[in-house]
Coordinates of C-alpha atoms and ligand atoms in Angstrom, one line a residue:
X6 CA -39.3 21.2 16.6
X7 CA -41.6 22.5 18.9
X8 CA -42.3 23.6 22.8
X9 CA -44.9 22.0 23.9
X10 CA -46.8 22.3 27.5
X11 CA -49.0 19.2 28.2
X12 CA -51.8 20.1 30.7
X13 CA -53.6 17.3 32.9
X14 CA -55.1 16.0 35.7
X15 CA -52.8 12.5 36.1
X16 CA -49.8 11.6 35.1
X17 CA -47.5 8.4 35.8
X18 CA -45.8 7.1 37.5
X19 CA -47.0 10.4 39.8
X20 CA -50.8 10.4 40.0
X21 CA -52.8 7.3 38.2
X22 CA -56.0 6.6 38.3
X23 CA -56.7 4.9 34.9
X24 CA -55.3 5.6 31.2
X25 CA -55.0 8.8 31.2
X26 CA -52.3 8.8 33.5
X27 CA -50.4 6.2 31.6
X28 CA -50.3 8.5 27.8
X29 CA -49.1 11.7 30.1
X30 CA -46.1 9.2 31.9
X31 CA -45.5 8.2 28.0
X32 CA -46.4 10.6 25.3
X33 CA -44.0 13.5 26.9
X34 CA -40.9 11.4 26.8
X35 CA -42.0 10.1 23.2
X36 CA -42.0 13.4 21.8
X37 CA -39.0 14.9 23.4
X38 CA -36.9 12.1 22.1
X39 CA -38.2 13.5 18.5
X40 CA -36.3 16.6 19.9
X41 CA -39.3 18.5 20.8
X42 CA -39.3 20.4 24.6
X43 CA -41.7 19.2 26.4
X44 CA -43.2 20.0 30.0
X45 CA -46.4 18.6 31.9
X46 CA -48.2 20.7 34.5
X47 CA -50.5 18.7 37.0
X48 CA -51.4 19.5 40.3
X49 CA -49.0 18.6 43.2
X50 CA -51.7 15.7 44.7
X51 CA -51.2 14.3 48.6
X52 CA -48.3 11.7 49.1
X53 CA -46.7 12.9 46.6
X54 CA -43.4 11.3 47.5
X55 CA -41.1 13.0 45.2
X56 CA -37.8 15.5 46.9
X57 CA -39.8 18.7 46.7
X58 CA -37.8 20.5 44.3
X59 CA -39.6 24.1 44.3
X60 CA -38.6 26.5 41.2
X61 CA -40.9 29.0 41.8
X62 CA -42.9 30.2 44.5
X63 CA -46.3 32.2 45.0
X64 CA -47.3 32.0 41.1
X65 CA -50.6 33.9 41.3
X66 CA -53.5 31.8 40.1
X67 CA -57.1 33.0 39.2
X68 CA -59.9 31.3 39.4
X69 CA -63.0 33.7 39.4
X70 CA -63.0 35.4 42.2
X71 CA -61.1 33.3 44.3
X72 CA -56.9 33.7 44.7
X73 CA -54.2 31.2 45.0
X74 CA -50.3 32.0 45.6
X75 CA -49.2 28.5 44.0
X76 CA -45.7 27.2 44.5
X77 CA -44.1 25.1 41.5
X78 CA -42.0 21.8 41.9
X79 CA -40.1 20.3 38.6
X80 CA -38.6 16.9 38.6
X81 CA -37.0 16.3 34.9
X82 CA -38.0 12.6 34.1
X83 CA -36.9 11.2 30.6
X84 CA -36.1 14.5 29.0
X85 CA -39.6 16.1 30.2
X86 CA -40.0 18.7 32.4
X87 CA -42.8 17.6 35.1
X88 CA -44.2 20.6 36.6
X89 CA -46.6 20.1 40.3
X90 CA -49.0 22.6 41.2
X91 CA -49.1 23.0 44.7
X92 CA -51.8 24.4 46.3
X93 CA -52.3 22.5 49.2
X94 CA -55.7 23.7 50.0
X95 CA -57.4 22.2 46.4
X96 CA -55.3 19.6 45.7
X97 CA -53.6 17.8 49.2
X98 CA -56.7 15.9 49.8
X99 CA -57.4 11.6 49.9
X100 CA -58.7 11.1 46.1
X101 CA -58.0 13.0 42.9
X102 CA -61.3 13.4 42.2
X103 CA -63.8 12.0 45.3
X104 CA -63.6 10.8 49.1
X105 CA -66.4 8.2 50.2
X106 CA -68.9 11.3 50.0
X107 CA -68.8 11.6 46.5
X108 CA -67.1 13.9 43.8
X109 CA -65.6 17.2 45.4
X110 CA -67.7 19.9 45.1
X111 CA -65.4 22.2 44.0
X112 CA -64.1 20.3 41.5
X113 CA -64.7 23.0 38.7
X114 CA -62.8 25.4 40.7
X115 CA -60.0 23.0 41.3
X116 CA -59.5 22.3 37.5
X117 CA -60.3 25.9 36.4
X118 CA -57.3 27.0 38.8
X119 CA -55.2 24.0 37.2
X120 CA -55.4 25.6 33.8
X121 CA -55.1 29.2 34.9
X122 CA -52.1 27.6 36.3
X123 CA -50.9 26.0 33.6
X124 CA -51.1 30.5 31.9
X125 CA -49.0 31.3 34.5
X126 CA -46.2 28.8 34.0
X127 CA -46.5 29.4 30.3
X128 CA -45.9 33.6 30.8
X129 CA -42.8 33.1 33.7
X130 CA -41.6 29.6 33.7
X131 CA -41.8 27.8 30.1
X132 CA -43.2 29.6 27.3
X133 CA -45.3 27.0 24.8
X134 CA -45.7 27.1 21.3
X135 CA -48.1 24.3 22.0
X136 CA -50.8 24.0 24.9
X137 CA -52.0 20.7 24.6
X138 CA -54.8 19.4 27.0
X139 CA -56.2 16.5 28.4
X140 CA -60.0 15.6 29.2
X141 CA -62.5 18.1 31.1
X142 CA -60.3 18.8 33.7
X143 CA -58.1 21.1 31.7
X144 CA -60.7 21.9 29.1
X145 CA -61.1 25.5 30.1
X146 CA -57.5 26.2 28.8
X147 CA -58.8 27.0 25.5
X148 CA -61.4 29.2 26.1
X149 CA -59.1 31.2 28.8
X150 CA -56.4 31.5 26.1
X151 CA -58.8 33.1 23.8
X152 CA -61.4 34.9 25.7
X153 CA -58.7 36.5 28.3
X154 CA -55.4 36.2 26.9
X155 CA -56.7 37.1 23.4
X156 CA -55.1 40.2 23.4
X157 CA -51.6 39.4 25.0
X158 CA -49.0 39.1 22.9
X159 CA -46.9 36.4 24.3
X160 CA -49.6 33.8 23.0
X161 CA -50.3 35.5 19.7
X162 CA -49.0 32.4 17.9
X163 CA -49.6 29.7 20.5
X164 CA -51.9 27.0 19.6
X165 CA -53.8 24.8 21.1
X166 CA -54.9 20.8 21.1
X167 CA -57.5 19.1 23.1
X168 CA -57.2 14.9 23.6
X169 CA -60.7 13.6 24.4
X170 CA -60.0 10.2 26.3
X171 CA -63.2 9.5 27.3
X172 CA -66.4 11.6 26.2
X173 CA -68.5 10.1 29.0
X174 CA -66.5 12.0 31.5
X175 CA -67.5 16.3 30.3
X176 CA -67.3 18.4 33.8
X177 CA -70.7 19.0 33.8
X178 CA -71.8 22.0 36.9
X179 CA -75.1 23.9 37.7
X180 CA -74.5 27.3 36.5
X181 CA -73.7 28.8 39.4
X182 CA -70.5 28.0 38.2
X183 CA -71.0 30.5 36.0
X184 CA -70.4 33.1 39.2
X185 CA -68.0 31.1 41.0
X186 CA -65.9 31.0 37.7
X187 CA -66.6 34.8 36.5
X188 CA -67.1 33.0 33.1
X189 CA -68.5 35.0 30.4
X190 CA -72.0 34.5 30.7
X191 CA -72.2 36.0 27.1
X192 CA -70.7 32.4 26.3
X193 CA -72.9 30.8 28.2
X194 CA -75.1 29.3 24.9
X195 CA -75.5 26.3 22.8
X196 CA -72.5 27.7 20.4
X197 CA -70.5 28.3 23.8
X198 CA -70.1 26.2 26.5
X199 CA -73.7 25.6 27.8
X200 CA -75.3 21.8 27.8
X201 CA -78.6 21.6 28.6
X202 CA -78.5 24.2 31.0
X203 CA -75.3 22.9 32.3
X204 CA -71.7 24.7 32.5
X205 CA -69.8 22.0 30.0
X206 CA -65.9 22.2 30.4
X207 CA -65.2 19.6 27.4
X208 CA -67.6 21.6 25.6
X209 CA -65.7 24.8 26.3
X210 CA -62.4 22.9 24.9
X211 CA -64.2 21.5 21.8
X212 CA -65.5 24.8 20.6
X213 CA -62.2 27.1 21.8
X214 CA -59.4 24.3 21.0
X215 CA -57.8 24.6 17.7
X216 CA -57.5 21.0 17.2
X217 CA -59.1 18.2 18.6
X218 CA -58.1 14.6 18.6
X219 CA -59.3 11.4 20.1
X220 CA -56.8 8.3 21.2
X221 CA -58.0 6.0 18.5
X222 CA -59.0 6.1 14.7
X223 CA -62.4 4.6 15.4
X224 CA -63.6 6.3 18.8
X225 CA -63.1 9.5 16.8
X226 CA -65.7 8.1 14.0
X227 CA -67.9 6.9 17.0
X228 CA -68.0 9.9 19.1
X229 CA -69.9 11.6 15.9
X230 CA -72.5 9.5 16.1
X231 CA -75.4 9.8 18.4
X232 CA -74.9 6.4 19.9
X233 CA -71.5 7.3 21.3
X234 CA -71.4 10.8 21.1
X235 CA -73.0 11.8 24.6
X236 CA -75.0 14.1 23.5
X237 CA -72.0 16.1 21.7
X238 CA -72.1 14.6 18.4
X239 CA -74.1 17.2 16.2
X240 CA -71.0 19.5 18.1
X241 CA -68.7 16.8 16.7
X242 CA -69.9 16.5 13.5
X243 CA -69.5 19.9 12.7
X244 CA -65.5 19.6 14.4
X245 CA -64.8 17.3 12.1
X246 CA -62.2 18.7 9.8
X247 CA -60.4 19.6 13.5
X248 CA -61.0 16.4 14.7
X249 CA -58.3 12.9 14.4
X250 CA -57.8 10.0 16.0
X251 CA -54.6 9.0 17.1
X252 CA -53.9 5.6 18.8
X253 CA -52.7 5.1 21.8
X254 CA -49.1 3.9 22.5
X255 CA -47.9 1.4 25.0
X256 CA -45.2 2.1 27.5
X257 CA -43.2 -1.4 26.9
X258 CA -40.0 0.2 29.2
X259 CA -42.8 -0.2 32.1
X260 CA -45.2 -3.2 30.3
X261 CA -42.8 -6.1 28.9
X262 CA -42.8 -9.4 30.1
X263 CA -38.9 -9.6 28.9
X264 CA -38.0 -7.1 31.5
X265 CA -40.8 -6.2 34.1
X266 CA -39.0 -7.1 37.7
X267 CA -42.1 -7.5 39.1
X268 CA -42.9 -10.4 38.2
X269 CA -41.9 -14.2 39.6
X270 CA -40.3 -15.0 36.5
X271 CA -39.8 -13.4 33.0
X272 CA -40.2 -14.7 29.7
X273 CA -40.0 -13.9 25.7
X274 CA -41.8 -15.1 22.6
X275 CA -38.7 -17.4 22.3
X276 CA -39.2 -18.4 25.8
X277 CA -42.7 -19.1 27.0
X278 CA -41.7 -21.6 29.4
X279 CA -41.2 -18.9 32.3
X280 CA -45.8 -17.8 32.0
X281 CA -46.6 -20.5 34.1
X282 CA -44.3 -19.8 36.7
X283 CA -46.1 -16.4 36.4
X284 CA -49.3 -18.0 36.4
X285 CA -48.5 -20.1 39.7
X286 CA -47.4 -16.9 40.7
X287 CA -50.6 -15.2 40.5
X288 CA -53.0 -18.3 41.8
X289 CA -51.2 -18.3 44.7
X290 CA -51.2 -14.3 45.4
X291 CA -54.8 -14.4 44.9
X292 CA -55.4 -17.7 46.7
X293 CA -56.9 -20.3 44.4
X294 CA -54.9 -23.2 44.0
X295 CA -51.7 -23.5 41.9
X296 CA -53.1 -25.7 39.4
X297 CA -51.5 -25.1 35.9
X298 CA -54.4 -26.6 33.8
X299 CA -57.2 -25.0 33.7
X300 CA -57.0 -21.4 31.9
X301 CA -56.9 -18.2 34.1
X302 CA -59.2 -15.4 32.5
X303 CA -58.2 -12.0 34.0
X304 CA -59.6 -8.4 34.5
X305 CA -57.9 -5.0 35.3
X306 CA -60.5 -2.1 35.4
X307 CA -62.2 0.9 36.8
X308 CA -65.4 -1.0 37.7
X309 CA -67.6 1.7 35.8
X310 CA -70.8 1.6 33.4
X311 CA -68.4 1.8 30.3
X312 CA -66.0 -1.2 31.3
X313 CA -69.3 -3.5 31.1
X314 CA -68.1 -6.2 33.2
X315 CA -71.7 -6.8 34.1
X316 CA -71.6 -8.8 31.6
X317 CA -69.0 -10.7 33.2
X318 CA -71.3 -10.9 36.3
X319 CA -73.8 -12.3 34.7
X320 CA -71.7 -15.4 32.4
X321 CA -70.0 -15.8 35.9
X322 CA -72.5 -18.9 36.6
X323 CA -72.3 -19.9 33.5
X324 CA -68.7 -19.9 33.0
X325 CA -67.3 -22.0 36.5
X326 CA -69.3 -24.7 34.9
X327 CA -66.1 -24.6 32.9
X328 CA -62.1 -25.6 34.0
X329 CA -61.5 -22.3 34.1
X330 CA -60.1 -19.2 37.1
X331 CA -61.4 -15.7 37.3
X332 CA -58.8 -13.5 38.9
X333 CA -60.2 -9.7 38.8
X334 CA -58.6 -6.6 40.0
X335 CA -60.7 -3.5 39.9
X336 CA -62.5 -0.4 41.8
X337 CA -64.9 2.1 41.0
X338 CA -68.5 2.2 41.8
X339 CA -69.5 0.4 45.1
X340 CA -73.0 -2.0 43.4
X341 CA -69.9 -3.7 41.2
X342 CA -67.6 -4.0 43.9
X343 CA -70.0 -6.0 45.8
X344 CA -71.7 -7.9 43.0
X345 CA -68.0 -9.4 42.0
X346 CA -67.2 -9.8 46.1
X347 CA -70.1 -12.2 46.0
X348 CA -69.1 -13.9 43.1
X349 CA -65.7 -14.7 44.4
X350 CA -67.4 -15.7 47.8
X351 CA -70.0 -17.8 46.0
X352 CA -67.2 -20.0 43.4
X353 CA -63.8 -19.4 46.0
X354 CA -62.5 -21.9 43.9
X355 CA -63.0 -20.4 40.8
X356 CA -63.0 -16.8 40.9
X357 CA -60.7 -14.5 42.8
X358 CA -61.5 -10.7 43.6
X359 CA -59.1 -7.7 44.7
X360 CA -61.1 -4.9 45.6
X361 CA -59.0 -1.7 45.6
X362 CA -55.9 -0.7 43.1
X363 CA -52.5 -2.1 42.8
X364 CA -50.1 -1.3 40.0
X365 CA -48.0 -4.6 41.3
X366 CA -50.9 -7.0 40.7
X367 CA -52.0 -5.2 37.9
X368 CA -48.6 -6.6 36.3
X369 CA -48.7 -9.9 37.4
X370 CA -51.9 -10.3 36.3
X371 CA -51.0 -9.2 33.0
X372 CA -48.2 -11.9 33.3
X373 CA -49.8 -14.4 34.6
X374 CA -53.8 -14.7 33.1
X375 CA -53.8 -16.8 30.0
X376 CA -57.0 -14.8 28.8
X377 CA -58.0 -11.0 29.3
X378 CA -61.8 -9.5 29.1
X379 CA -62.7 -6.4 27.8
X380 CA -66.4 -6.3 27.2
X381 CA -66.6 -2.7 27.6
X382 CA -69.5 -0.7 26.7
X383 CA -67.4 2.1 24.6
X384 CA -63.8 2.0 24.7
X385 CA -61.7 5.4 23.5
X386 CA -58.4 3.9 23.6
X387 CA -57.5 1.0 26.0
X388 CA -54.2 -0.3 27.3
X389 CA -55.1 -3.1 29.2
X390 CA -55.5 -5.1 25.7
X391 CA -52.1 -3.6 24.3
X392 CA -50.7 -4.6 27.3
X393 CA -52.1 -8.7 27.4
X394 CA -50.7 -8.2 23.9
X395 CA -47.2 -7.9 24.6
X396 CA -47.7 -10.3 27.7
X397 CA -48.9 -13.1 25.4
X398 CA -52.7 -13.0 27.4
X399 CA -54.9 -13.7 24.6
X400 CA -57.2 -10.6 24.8
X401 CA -61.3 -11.1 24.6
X402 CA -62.5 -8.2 23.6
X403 CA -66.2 -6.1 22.2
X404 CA -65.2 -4.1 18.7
X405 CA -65.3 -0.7 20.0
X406 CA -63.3 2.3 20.2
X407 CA -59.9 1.2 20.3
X408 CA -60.2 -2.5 20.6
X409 CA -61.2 -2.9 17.2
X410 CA -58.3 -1.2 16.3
X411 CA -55.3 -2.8 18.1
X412 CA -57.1 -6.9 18.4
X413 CA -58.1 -8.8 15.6
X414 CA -59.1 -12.2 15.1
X415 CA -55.8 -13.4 14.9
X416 CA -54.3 -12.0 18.0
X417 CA -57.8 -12.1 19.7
X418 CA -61.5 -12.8 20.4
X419 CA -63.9 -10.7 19.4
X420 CA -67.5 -9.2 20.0
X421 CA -69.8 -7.3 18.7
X422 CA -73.3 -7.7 20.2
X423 CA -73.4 -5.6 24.0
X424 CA -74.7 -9.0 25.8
X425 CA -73.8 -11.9 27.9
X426 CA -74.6 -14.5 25.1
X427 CA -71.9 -12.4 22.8
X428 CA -69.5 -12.3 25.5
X429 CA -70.5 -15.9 26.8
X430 CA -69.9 -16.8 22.9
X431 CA -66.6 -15.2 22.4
X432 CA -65.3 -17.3 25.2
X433 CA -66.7 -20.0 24.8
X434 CA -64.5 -20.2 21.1
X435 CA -61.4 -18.8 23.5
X436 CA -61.7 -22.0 25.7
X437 CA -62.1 -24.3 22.8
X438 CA -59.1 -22.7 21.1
X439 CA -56.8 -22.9 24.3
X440 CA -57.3 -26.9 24.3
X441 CA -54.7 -26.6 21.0
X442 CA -51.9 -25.5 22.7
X443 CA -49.8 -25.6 19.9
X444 CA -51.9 -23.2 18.0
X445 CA -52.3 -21.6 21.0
X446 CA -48.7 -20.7 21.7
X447 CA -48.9 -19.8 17.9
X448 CA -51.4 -16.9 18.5
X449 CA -49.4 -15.6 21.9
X450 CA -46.3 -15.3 20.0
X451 CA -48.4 -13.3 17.0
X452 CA -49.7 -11.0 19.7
X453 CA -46.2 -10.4 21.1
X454 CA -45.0 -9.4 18.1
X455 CA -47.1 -6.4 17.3
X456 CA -45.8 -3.1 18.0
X457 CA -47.8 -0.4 19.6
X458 CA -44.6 1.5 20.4
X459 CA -45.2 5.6 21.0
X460 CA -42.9 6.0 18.4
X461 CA -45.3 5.9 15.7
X462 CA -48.4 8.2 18.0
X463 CA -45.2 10.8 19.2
X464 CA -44.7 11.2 15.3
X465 CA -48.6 11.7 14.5
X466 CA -49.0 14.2 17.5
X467 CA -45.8 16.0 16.3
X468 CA -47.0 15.8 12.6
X469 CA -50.8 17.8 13.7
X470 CA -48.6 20.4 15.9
X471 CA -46.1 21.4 12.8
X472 CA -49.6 21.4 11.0
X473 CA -51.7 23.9 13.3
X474 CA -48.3 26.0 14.0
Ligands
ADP1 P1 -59.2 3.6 31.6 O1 -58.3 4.7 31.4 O2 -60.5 3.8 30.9 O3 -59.4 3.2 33.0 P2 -57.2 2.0 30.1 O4 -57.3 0.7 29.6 O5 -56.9 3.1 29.2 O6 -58.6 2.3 30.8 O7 -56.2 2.2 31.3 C1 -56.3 1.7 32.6 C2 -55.0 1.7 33.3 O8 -55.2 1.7 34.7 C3 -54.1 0.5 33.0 O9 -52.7 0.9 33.1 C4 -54.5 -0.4 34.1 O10 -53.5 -1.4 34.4 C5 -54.7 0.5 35.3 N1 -55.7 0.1 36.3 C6 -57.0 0.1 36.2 N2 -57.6 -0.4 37.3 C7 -56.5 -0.7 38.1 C8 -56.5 -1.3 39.4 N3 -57.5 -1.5 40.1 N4 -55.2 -1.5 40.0 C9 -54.1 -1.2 39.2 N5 -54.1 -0.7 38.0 C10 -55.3 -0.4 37.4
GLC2 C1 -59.6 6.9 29.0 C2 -60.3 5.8 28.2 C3 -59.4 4.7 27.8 C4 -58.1 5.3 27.2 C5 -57.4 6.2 28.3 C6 -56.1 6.8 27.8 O1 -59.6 6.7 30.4 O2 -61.4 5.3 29.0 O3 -60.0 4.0 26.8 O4 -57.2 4.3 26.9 O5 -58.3 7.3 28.5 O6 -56.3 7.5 26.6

């Protein structure tokens, strides 16, 4: 058994954004009940609503030349110690990330003072045998560990993992990071952590982690090639006897149609009769009428470039020539949020559009679509899918990442081509199927029957920890 300190910038049901929030509210519990200790560090974000429970105050945290006295609140959830930074003046602000004017601009120092953080509760508050990070934010761990701690005898045996959830997303800064950092410029170089000219904080975690891993089997063959690998893949390639994939879990104590009280009614594979009360449900919340018939297609995203629901912009004429609802719940970049506002006031009686994000919705839409599109451009892990899965939503979905490893023709629709006549295609066959609602029924109960418990991920993760230990 092992101590292991997880190190991120989200974790639920605290601070969500996307996915990555959704593996740090999971994996931790997962891995203590294989009788592992476990603690997560992230920062102590505004509203946090939480009894402050401080344990330590005025931890002193480094970044470059700039000084933080950080105070540490710890509320034990599921068997996992959940540590909060809090230093009010980098992390109590409106977003995680950005506010309307854009991404913080001291973003770098912000994460670079999370994982010096994350060395200071390691020396006084829980000592790891594992570090294991998440994404850029928490990418400089690695090379911190090595390049100042190297010496330091408390972390003479510690080792360290890096999870890549999404390669798109590096914490990529001019170099005058380099000064307000006091990195090493010595390291700043291809073999370091230097891309194109830029200061690369996944790059830094890639190079200085001792293992890597990615959150699905085929997203860590696809980041090694040039196509997916964001300009890292040469890097990659050569990382690849530290390099796995390891799927995703799904939370089903938080995403189960047998017992999620948020929805209108709740239902089984034995018991599908309680969906459409869901569906109603969901017509009405979004304002179309409650017409059982016709099927409801739904989306849950981050409207970003990799979620590719332009795609789903451009069928959208093409697809309310059909019975069928739209019901789509997403945020993200402002071009998408108008283009699917128009769309739901050119078709109101089609398509309906929630701008903004809503964990609530987000489960009755689960609940109550009959269909789910993922036509994503690259897709690490996913949940979403796993998620319509165990909600009988029959999920249409592009083979990427881990899509292609969690639907298959079966359980889903699938594919391959990244265009509107693939997609259009795909759901087209969807439609057709859902007229057989025999065989229909017959392919939501398959879906809710497959298991993407955390069980089986915990006991890989745990498995490549014994290993580097
Ligand atoms: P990613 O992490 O790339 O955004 P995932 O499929 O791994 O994609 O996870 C997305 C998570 O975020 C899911 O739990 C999903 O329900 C949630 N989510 C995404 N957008 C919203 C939103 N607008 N409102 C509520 N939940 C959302
Ligand atoms: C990232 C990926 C998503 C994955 C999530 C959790 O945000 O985009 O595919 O499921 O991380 O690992």
């Amino acid at each position: 058994m092992a101590r292991i300190l997880m190190v991120a910038s989200e974790a639920a049901p605290f601070a969500k954004t996307g996915g990555l929030a959704d593996v740090l509210g999971a994996l931790p519990p997962a891995l203590a009940k294989l009788g592992n200790e476990v603690a997560v560090v992230i920062p102590r974000y505004r509203g946090f609503v939480l009894p402050r429970a401080r344990i330590w105050d005025g931890l002193a945290v480094h970044a470059g030349p700039h000084s933080y006295l950080a105070g540490i609140d710890e509320v034990v959830r599921q068997g996992v110690r959940y540590l909060f930074v809090d230093i009010p003046s980098l992390f109590d602000r409106s977003g995680l990330y950005y506010n309307s004017q854009g991404d913080y601009p001291d973003n770098h120092i912000r994460f670079a003072a999370l994982s010096q953080a994350a060395l200071g509760i390691a020396r006084h508050i829980f000592r790891p045998d594992i570090f294991h990070a998440h994404d850029w934010q928490t990418s400089l761990l690695p090379l911190y560990l090595r390049e100042n701690f190297g010496g330091d005898p408390t972390f003479f045996q510690t080792r360290v993992v890096l999870t890549v959830h999404n390669l798109g997303y590096q914490g990529l800064f001019p170099p005058t990071a380099l000064t307000d950092l006091s990195l090493d410029r010595a390291l700043f170089n291809s073999a370091g952590f230097e891309f194109h000219g830029s200061v690369s904080f996944l790059k830094a975690g890639i190079v200085w982690a001792d293992a890597l891993t990615t959150v699905s089997p085929t997203y860590a063959r696809e980041i090694q090639t040039p196509e997916f690998g964001f300009g890292l893949d040469i890097l990659l390639r050569s990382s690849a006897p530290k390099l796995t994939g390891i799927l995703n879990g799904a939370d089903y104590s938080e995403w189960s149609p047998v017992s999620d009280w948020r929805l209108a009614a709740r239902y089984s594979a034995a018991d599908l009769s309680n969906k459409r009360a869901c569906k109603m449900a969901l017509l009405k919340e979004m304002g179309l009428q409650a017409d059982p018939d016709p099927p409801v297609l739904g989306i849950i995203s981050r409207l970003a470039h990799q979620k590719g629901t332009e795609l789903v912009t451009e069928i959208a004429p093409w697809l309310v020539r059909h019975d069928v609802r739209l019901v789509v719940l997403g945020t993200g970049e402002a071009a998408l949020e108008t283009e699917f506002r128009g769309l739901a006031s050119a078709y109101p009686e089609k398509i309906a559009v929630r701008i903004g994000y809503d964990d609530t919705l987000a489960h009755r839409l689960e609940a109550g679509a009959d269909m789910f599109l993922m036509p994503s451009r690259y897709e690490p892990c996913g949940l979403n899918q796993m998620y319509s899965l165990r909600y009988g939503t029959v999920p249409i979905v592009r083979v990427t990442g881990g899509l292609a490893d969690t639907v298959d023709e079966d359980t889903g629709f699938l594919f391959r081509d990244y265009s509107a006549e693939a997609l259009a295609k795909a759901v087209g066959d969807a439609l057709e199927a859902y007229q057989d609602r025999d065989a229909w029924a017959g392919r939501m109960r398959l879906g809710m029957s497959k298991d993407f418990s955390w069980e089986t991920s915990a006991r890989a993760y745990h498995r490549l920890y014994e290993d580097i230990l």
